[in-house]
Amino acid sequence: MSAARRAAVLARLAERELDALLVTNLVNVRWLTGFDGSNAAVVIGEHALRFITDFRYLTQSAEQLDPEWEREIATDLLKRAVDGLPAAPLKLGFDDAHLTVRQHEQLRKLVGEREVQLVAAGGIVEALRAVKDEAEIELIRAAAVLADAAFEEVVGAGIVGRTERDVALDLEIAMRRRGAAGVSFAPIVAAAEHGARPHAVPRDVPIPPDTLVVIDWGAQLDGYASDCTRTVATGPLDPRDEAVYETVLVAQEAALEAVRAGPTGREIDAVARAIIDDAGHAEHFGHGLGHGVGMEVHEGPRLGKTGEDQIAAGNVVTVEPGIYVPGAIGVRIEDLVAVTDGGYEVLNTLPKALRTVG
Ligand code: ZN
Ligand code: ZN
């Protein structure tokens, strides 16, 4: 664990007057320790750097963790976490956003008579994860570049006449072949009126010519996710559909220009929303402008009507306005960007001018 990361956690604990934090969410455990197995807990504090897993991960945890971590093997991780606490009054934060009701009850019983005060402290690690360091941004960029290459291979070879499901599956295979651990979410391939559903599930239906196809896909690589959407044409379009594409592109680029450290997610969302509203599509853009991406494909901060947090340098967010015309077509254009003090840097590489594929 880097000294900077540990110091950041300790500063957050000090702010909340916590002596230690019990971390049970596996993504947070991985961010703190590098461990990517399926069962672990961490106790971190001024005087604690404890990692607990079960016997299956004895060797893997020894390889993945820095020696500064005190590694413990146990069958019941929560019990071990509490048993190892010092016999003194202390305030222990726990992750109320992830602990199950049953686990919380168990934790309460384990603490029992001891002078341990349990404090709901969910979101501490997530808030730190939202601000990426250089190395993390490079990992996200690598995932995005890999996903772009898979798109070129599959979509560039032509999609007309193939089923949506087949194209989606091919995208998955192409990403895996290039080294992805998996997809960051099941790819969306949605042609014509099916594209009007923002979260369309690919169908066993051939993709027709002369329409729009929304393709939303991402790779998981070295613990980080990517997320990108392109909408392509499969031939000459109705001018109405071309105009929709143009509106989304203008809105997307205007919103990108608004991305920098300082404004709230709501303010950036409003830039794209105003353009889409003015074009008469207010009711056709029903989702937020974007979301944070990191170890998880959906994390903080949120860019949308309810995004009150200020965007900060080091945030990695999507900018993905869309227009969905029921019964007709959908268009979404999504870039993945790292926020800098003065602006942004796009991590994916595919162009956005309307592209026609066969
Ligand atoms: Zn997406
Ligand atoms: Zn997205």
Short mmCIF file of C-alpha atoms and ligand atoms in Angstrom, two decimals:
data_model
loop_
_atom_site.label_atom_id
_atom_site.label_comp_id
_atom_site.label_asym_id
_atom_site.label_seq_id
_atom_site.Cartn_x
_atom_site.Cartn_y
_atom_site.Cartn_z
CA MET A 1 0.00 0.00 0.00
CA SER A 2 1.44 3.36 -0.96
CA ALA A 3 2.29 5.75 1.86
CA ALA A 4 0.07 8.38 0.25
CA ARG A 5 -2.92 6.06 0.16
CA ARG A 6 -2.45 5.01 3.77
CA ALA A 7 -2.07 8.62 4.88
CA ALA A 8 -5.27 9.53 3.05
CA VAL A 9 -7.21 6.78 4.82
CA LEU A 10 -5.80 7.77 8.22
CA ALA A 11 -6.72 11.42 7.59
CA ARG A 12 -10.33 10.42 6.87
CA LEU A 13 -10.42 8.29 10.03
CA ALA A 14 -9.06 11.20 12.08
CA GLU A 15 -11.74 13.52 10.67
CA ARG A 16 -14.40 11.14 11.93
CA GLU A 17 -12.51 10.40 15.18
CA LEU A 18 -12.30 6.69 14.36
CA ASP A 19 -9.51 4.53 15.74
CA ALA A 20 -9.82 1.96 12.98
CA LEU A 21 -11.92 0.98 10.00
CA LEU A 22 -13.16 -2.54 9.28
CA VAL A 23 -13.27 -3.00 5.51
CA THR A 24 -15.26 -5.94 4.17
CA ASN A 25 -16.15 -4.90 0.61
CA LEU A 26 -13.80 -6.84 -1.67
CA VAL A 27 -13.27 -3.99 -4.16
CA ASN A 28 -12.23 -1.73 -1.29
CA VAL A 29 -9.99 -4.49 0.07
CA ARG A 30 -8.35 -4.80 -3.34
CA TRP A 31 -7.81 -1.03 -3.61
CA LEU A 32 -6.17 -1.02 -0.18
CA THR A 33 -4.09 -4.20 -0.43
CA GLY A 34 -3.87 -5.44 -4.03
CA PHE A 35 -5.50 -8.73 -3.01
CA ASP A 36 -8.00 -9.96 -5.62
CA GLY A 37 -9.33 -13.14 -4.03
CA SER A 38 -12.96 -13.73 -3.07
CA ASN A 39 -12.83 -13.63 0.75
CA ALA A 40 -11.01 -11.10 2.91
CA ALA A 41 -11.37 -8.35 5.49
CA VAL A 42 -9.08 -5.52 6.52
CA VAL A 43 -8.67 -3.57 9.74
CA ILE A 44 -6.82 -0.33 9.10
CA GLY A 45 -5.95 2.40 11.61
CA GLU A 46 -3.10 4.36 13.15
CA HIS A 47 -1.95 1.21 14.95
CA ALA A 48 -3.40 -1.48 12.71
CA LEU A 49 -2.67 -2.78 9.25
CA ARG A 50 -4.35 -6.17 9.42
CA PHE A 51 -5.47 -8.38 6.55
CA ILE A 52 -7.59 -11.45 7.19
CA THR A 53 -8.43 -14.17 4.69
CA ASP A 54 -9.06 -17.91 4.71
CA PHE A 55 -6.71 -20.82 4.17
CA ARG A 56 -7.33 -21.00 0.40
CA TYR A 57 -5.59 -17.68 -0.05
CA LEU A 58 -2.52 -18.29 2.11
CA THR A 59 -0.13 -18.28 -0.85
CA GLN A 60 -1.92 -15.74 -3.03
CA SER A 61 -2.14 -13.19 -0.24
CA ALA A 62 1.55 -13.63 0.55
CA GLU A 63 2.33 -12.82 -3.08
CA GLN A 64 -0.05 -9.90 -3.49
CA LEU A 65 0.34 -8.01 -0.21
CA ASP A 66 3.22 -5.79 0.83
CA PRO A 67 5.05 -7.14 3.88
CA GLU A 68 3.81 -4.20 6.01
CA TRP A 69 0.43 -5.98 6.25
CA GLU A 70 -0.07 -8.34 9.15
CA ARG A 71 -1.67 -11.36 7.46
CA GLU A 72 -4.03 -13.58 9.41
CA ILE A 73 -5.75 -16.78 8.33
CA ALA A 74 -9.17 -17.56 9.81
CA THR A 75 -12.42 -19.36 9.04
CA ASP A 76 -14.64 -16.63 10.49
CA LEU A 77 -13.19 -13.33 9.27
CA LEU A 78 -15.41 -11.02 11.34
CA LYS A 79 -14.70 -12.97 14.53
CA ARG A 80 -10.99 -12.83 13.87
CA ALA A 81 -11.16 -9.11 13.10
CA VAL A 82 -12.82 -8.39 16.46
CA ASP A 83 -10.69 -10.88 18.45
CA GLY A 84 -7.56 -9.11 17.22
CA LEU A 85 -8.64 -5.65 18.42
CA PRO A 86 -6.66 -4.25 21.37
CA ALA A 87 -8.28 -4.52 24.81
CA ALA A 88 -8.94 -0.81 25.10
CA PRO A 89 -11.85 1.53 24.42
CA LEU A 90 -12.02 2.26 20.72
CA LYS A 91 -14.23 3.49 17.93
CA LEU A 92 -14.42 1.06 15.03
CA GLY A 93 -15.89 2.20 11.73
CA PHE A 94 -17.66 -0.40 9.62
CA ASP A 95 -19.02 -0.32 6.11
CA ASP A 96 -22.77 0.07 6.52
CA ALA A 97 -23.17 0.37 2.73
CA HIS A 98 -21.94 -3.19 2.17
CA LEU A 99 -22.29 -5.22 5.38
CA THR A 100 -25.40 -7.40 5.34
CA VAL A 101 -27.94 -7.09 8.12
CA ARG A 102 -26.86 -10.54 9.29
CA GLN A 103 -23.17 -9.59 9.33
CA HIS A 104 -23.98 -6.42 11.24
CA GLU A 105 -25.86 -8.43 13.84
CA GLN A 106 -22.90 -10.82 14.12
CA LEU A 107 -20.50 -7.92 14.49
CA ARG A 108 -22.64 -6.39 17.23
CA LYS A 109 -22.64 -9.69 19.13
CA LEU A 110 -18.90 -10.19 18.69
CA VAL A 111 -18.19 -6.75 20.07
CA GLY A 112 -20.53 -7.65 22.95
CA GLU A 113 -19.22 -6.53 26.29
CA ARG A 114 -16.02 -4.98 24.93
CA GLU A 115 -15.50 -1.26 24.97
CA VAL A 116 -15.80 -1.03 21.21
CA GLN A 117 -18.12 1.52 19.70
CA LEU A 118 -19.32 0.55 16.23
CA VAL A 119 -19.73 3.53 13.92
CA ALA A 120 -21.38 3.42 10.49
CA ALA A 121 -18.61 4.66 8.20
CA GLY A 122 -19.52 3.51 4.70
CA GLY A 123 -18.13 5.46 1.78
CA ILE A 124 -14.74 6.42 3.25
CA VAL A 125 -12.77 4.19 0.88
CA GLU A 126 -15.11 4.87 -2.04
CA ALA A 127 -14.56 8.62 -1.68
CA LEU A 128 -10.80 8.09 -1.84
CA ARG A 129 -11.13 5.72 -4.78
CA ALA A 130 -12.96 8.41 -6.74
CA VAL A 131 -9.71 10.38 -7.04
CA LYS A 132 -7.32 8.32 -9.13
CA ASP A 133 -3.54 8.57 -9.11
CA GLU A 134 -1.46 8.54 -12.30
CA ALA A 135 -0.93 4.78 -12.21
CA GLU A 136 -4.66 4.13 -11.92
CA ILE A 137 -5.45 6.48 -14.81
CA GLU A 138 -2.93 4.57 -16.95
CA LEU A 139 -4.63 1.27 -16.05
CA ILE A 140 -8.04 2.67 -17.04
CA ARG A 141 -6.55 4.03 -20.26
CA ALA A 142 -5.10 0.58 -21.04
CA ALA A 143 -8.54 -1.01 -20.54
CA ALA A 144 -10.11 1.65 -22.81
CA VAL A 145 -7.51 1.20 -25.55
CA LEU A 146 -7.97 -2.58 -25.44
CA ALA A 147 -11.75 -2.19 -25.74
CA ASP A 148 -11.31 0.20 -28.69
CA ALA A 149 -9.18 -2.35 -30.54
CA ALA A 150 -11.83 -5.03 -29.98
CA PHE A 151 -14.48 -2.67 -31.40
CA GLU A 152 -12.40 -2.01 -34.51
CA GLU A 153 -11.90 -5.72 -35.06
CA VAL A 154 -15.55 -6.68 -34.66
CA VAL A 155 -17.56 -3.67 -35.81
CA GLY A 156 -15.04 -2.63 -38.44
CA ALA A 157 -15.53 -6.02 -40.13
CA GLY A 158 -19.24 -5.31 -40.64
CA ILE A 159 -22.35 -5.97 -38.59
CA VAL A 160 -25.27 -5.81 -41.03
CA GLY A 161 -27.13 -9.14 -41.12
CA ARG A 162 -25.47 -10.42 -37.95
CA THR A 163 -27.59 -10.67 -34.81
CA GLU A 164 -27.14 -8.16 -32.01
CA ARG A 165 -26.32 -11.02 -29.68
CA ASP A 166 -23.64 -12.38 -31.99
CA VAL A 167 -21.92 -9.00 -32.30
CA ALA A 168 -22.06 -8.55 -28.50
CA LEU A 169 -20.55 -11.99 -27.95
CA ASP A 170 -17.82 -11.27 -30.49
CA LEU A 171 -16.94 -8.05 -28.66
CA GLU A 172 -16.57 -10.04 -25.45
CA ILE A 173 -14.36 -12.63 -27.11
CA ALA A 174 -12.22 -9.99 -28.82
CA MET A 175 -11.64 -8.23 -25.49
CA ARG A 176 -10.81 -11.48 -23.72
CA ARG A 177 -8.44 -12.50 -26.50
CA ARG A 178 -6.60 -9.22 -26.08
CA GLY A 179 -6.03 -9.94 -22.41
CA ALA A 180 -9.09 -8.55 -20.65
CA ALA A 181 -10.02 -10.40 -17.46
CA GLY A 182 -13.61 -9.98 -18.58
CA VAL A 183 -16.15 -7.41 -19.65
CA SER A 184 -16.92 -4.54 -17.32
CA PHE A 185 -20.61 -5.15 -18.13
CA ALA A 186 -22.47 -7.24 -20.72
CA PRO A 187 -22.08 -5.31 -24.01
CA ILE A 188 -25.12 -3.53 -25.40
CA VAL A 189 -25.73 -3.85 -29.15
CA ALA A 190 -29.08 -2.33 -30.06
CA ALA A 191 -30.25 -1.57 -33.60
CA ALA A 192 -33.01 0.75 -34.83
CA GLU A 193 -35.96 1.04 -32.39
CA HIS A 194 -34.26 -1.29 -29.92
CA GLY A 195 -31.61 1.43 -29.49
CA ALA A 196 -34.28 3.61 -27.89
CA ARG A 197 -33.84 1.51 -24.74
CA PRO A 198 -30.75 2.83 -22.94
CA HIS A 199 -30.04 -0.56 -21.31
CA ALA A 200 -31.14 -2.77 -24.18
CA VAL A 201 -30.29 -6.47 -23.99
CA PRO A 202 -28.94 -7.76 -27.34
CA ARG A 203 -31.52 -9.79 -29.25
CA ASP A 204 -31.33 -12.73 -31.64
CA VAL A 205 -32.40 -10.33 -34.36
CA PRO A 206 -30.31 -9.48 -37.44
CA ILE A 207 -29.05 -5.90 -37.62
CA PRO A 208 -30.76 -4.17 -40.57
CA PRO A 209 -29.15 -1.81 -43.07
CA ASP A 210 -29.78 1.96 -43.14
CA THR A 211 -30.36 2.50 -39.45
CA LEU A 212 -28.48 3.40 -36.25
CA VAL A 213 -26.92 0.88 -33.88
CA VAL A 214 -25.96 1.76 -30.29
CA ILE A 215 -22.94 -0.18 -29.06
CA ASP A 216 -21.89 0.21 -25.41
CA TRP A 217 -19.05 -1.95 -24.16
CA GLY A 218 -16.09 -2.04 -21.80
CA ALA A 219 -13.20 -4.19 -20.65
CA GLN A 220 -11.98 -5.19 -17.22
CA LEU A 221 -8.18 -5.20 -17.14
CA ASP A 222 -5.77 -5.38 -14.19
CA GLY A 223 -8.54 -4.51 -11.76
CA TYR A 224 -9.88 -1.49 -13.67
CA ALA A 225 -12.86 -1.03 -15.95
CA SER A 226 -13.51 0.91 -19.14
CA ASP A 227 -16.80 2.14 -20.57
CA CYS A 228 -17.50 3.58 -24.03
CA THR A 229 -20.45 3.97 -26.39
CA ARG A 230 -20.48 4.57 -30.11
CA THR A 231 -23.54 4.76 -32.32
CA VAL A 232 -22.89 3.74 -35.92
CA ALA A 233 -24.95 3.90 -39.10
CA THR A 234 -25.48 0.81 -41.24
CA GLY A 235 -26.19 2.80 -44.42
CA PRO A 236 -27.80 6.05 -45.55
CA LEU A 237 -30.06 7.47 -42.85
CA ASP A 238 -33.33 9.29 -42.63
CA PRO A 239 -32.37 13.00 -42.22
CA ARG A 240 -34.34 12.99 -38.95
CA ASP A 241 -31.99 10.31 -37.53
CA GLU A 242 -28.92 12.15 -38.80
CA ALA A 243 -30.13 15.28 -37.03
CA VAL A 244 -30.55 13.35 -33.77
CA TYR A 245 -26.99 12.08 -34.06
CA GLU A 246 -25.70 15.58 -34.69
CA THR A 247 -27.55 16.95 -31.65
CA VAL A 248 -26.10 14.27 -29.36
CA LEU A 249 -22.61 14.90 -30.74
CA VAL A 250 -22.87 18.66 -30.19
CA ALA A 251 -24.21 18.08 -26.66
CA GLN A 252 -21.46 15.56 -25.89
CA GLU A 253 -18.68 17.86 -27.06
CA ALA A 254 -20.12 20.87 -25.23
CA ALA A 255 -20.35 18.86 -22.01
CA LEU A 256 -16.76 17.66 -22.46
CA GLU A 257 -15.62 21.27 -22.72
CA ALA A 258 -17.31 21.95 -19.37
CA VAL A 259 -15.39 19.15 -17.63
CA ARG A 260 -12.73 20.41 -15.23
CA ALA A 261 -12.08 20.47 -11.50
CA GLY A 262 -14.61 22.74 -9.79
CA PRO A 263 -18.15 22.49 -11.16
CA THR A 264 -20.64 20.00 -9.75
CA GLY A 265 -21.80 16.98 -11.70
CA ARG A 266 -25.18 18.66 -12.02
CA GLU A 267 -23.66 21.73 -13.67
CA ILE A 268 -21.83 19.66 -16.29
CA ASP A 269 -24.95 17.56 -16.92
CA ALA A 270 -26.93 20.78 -17.48
CA VAL A 271 -24.68 21.82 -20.39
CA ALA A 272 -25.62 18.74 -22.45
CA ARG A 273 -29.21 18.77 -21.25
CA ALA A 274 -29.79 22.35 -22.40
CA ILE A 275 -28.69 21.51 -25.95
CA ILE A 276 -30.86 18.39 -26.10
CA ASP A 277 -33.83 20.26 -24.58
CA ASP A 278 -33.45 23.08 -27.12
CA ALA A 279 -33.53 20.54 -29.95
CA GLY A 280 -36.94 19.41 -28.71
CA HIS A 281 -35.78 16.14 -27.13
CA ALA A 282 -36.08 17.00 -23.41
CA GLU A 283 -38.19 13.93 -22.71
CA HIS A 284 -35.84 11.69 -24.73
CA PHE A 285 -32.78 12.07 -22.44
CA GLY A 286 -33.94 10.36 -19.28
CA HIS A 287 -30.64 9.34 -17.69
CA GLY A 288 -27.74 11.23 -16.18
CA LEU A 289 -24.83 12.55 -18.24
CA GLY A 290 -22.26 10.22 -16.74
CA HIS A 291 -20.67 8.41 -13.81
CA GLY A 292 -17.30 7.69 -12.28
CA VAL A 293 -15.34 4.68 -13.53
CA GLY A 294 -12.49 2.91 -11.77
CA MET A 295 -12.23 -0.53 -10.22
CA GLU A 296 -16.00 -0.60 -10.74
CA VAL A 297 -17.70 0.53 -13.91
CA HIS A 298 -20.22 2.59 -11.95
CA GLU A 299 -18.78 4.54 -9.04
CA GLY A 300 -18.49 8.13 -7.87
CA PRO A 301 -18.83 10.91 -8.77
CA ARG A 302 -22.19 11.18 -10.47
CA LEU A 303 -22.84 13.56 -13.37
CA GLY A 304 -26.57 14.15 -13.40
CA LYS A 305 -29.43 16.19 -12.04
CA THR A 306 -28.64 14.96 -8.51
CA GLY A 307 -24.84 15.28 -8.76
CA GLU A 308 -24.11 17.86 -6.05
CA ASP A 309 -20.47 16.88 -5.45
CA GLN A 310 -17.80 19.03 -7.03
CA ILE A 311 -15.82 17.30 -9.75
CA ALA A 312 -12.14 17.02 -8.76
CA ALA A 313 -8.85 16.50 -10.57
CA GLY A 314 -8.18 12.77 -10.70
CA ASN A 315 -11.84 11.83 -11.13
CA VAL A 316 -12.40 9.54 -14.10
CA VAL A 317 -15.90 9.98 -15.49
CA THR A 318 -17.99 9.16 -18.53
CA VAL A 319 -19.69 11.84 -20.61
CA GLU A 320 -22.57 10.08 -22.33
CA PRO A 321 -25.63 12.06 -23.39
CA GLY A 322 -28.25 10.25 -25.44
CA ILE A 323 -31.50 10.77 -27.26
CA TYR A 324 -33.96 7.89 -27.29
CA VAL A 325 -36.93 8.20 -29.62
CA PRO A 326 -39.37 5.39 -28.74
CA GLY A 327 -40.31 3.21 -31.69
CA ALA A 328 -37.67 4.84 -33.89
CA ILE A 329 -33.99 5.01 -32.89
CA GLY A 330 -31.56 5.75 -30.11
CA VAL A 331 -28.24 7.59 -30.11
CA ARG A 332 -25.69 7.66 -27.31
CA ILE A 333 -22.10 8.85 -27.52
CA GLU A 334 -19.88 8.10 -24.52
CA ASP A 335 -16.29 9.03 -23.80
CA LEU A 336 -14.24 8.14 -20.74
CA VAL A 337 -12.24 11.09 -19.43
CA ALA A 338 -9.77 11.88 -16.68
CA VAL A 339 -10.47 15.23 -15.02
CA THR A 340 -7.54 17.64 -14.68
CA ASP A 341 -7.33 21.01 -12.93
CA GLY A 342 -7.90 22.92 -16.15
CA GLY A 343 -9.92 20.45 -18.18
CA TYR A 344 -9.95 16.80 -19.14
CA GLU A 345 -8.13 14.11 -21.03
CA VAL A 346 -10.03 11.56 -23.11
CA LEU A 347 -8.81 8.02 -22.36
CA ASN A 348 -10.49 6.21 -25.26
CA THR A 349 -9.41 6.75 -28.85
CA LEU A 350 -12.26 6.13 -31.30
CA PRO A 351 -13.48 9.09 -33.41
CA LYS A 352 -17.03 10.38 -32.97
CA ALA A 353 -18.02 11.63 -36.42
CA LEU A 354 -20.94 9.51 -37.67
CA ARG A 355 -19.46 6.36 -39.13
CA THR A 356 -21.12 4.01 -41.56
CA VAL A 357 -20.31 0.32 -41.32
CA GLY A 358 -21.50 -2.46 -43.60
ZN ZN B 1 -21.37 2.72 -21.32
ZN ZN B 2 -21.42 4.56 -18.84
#
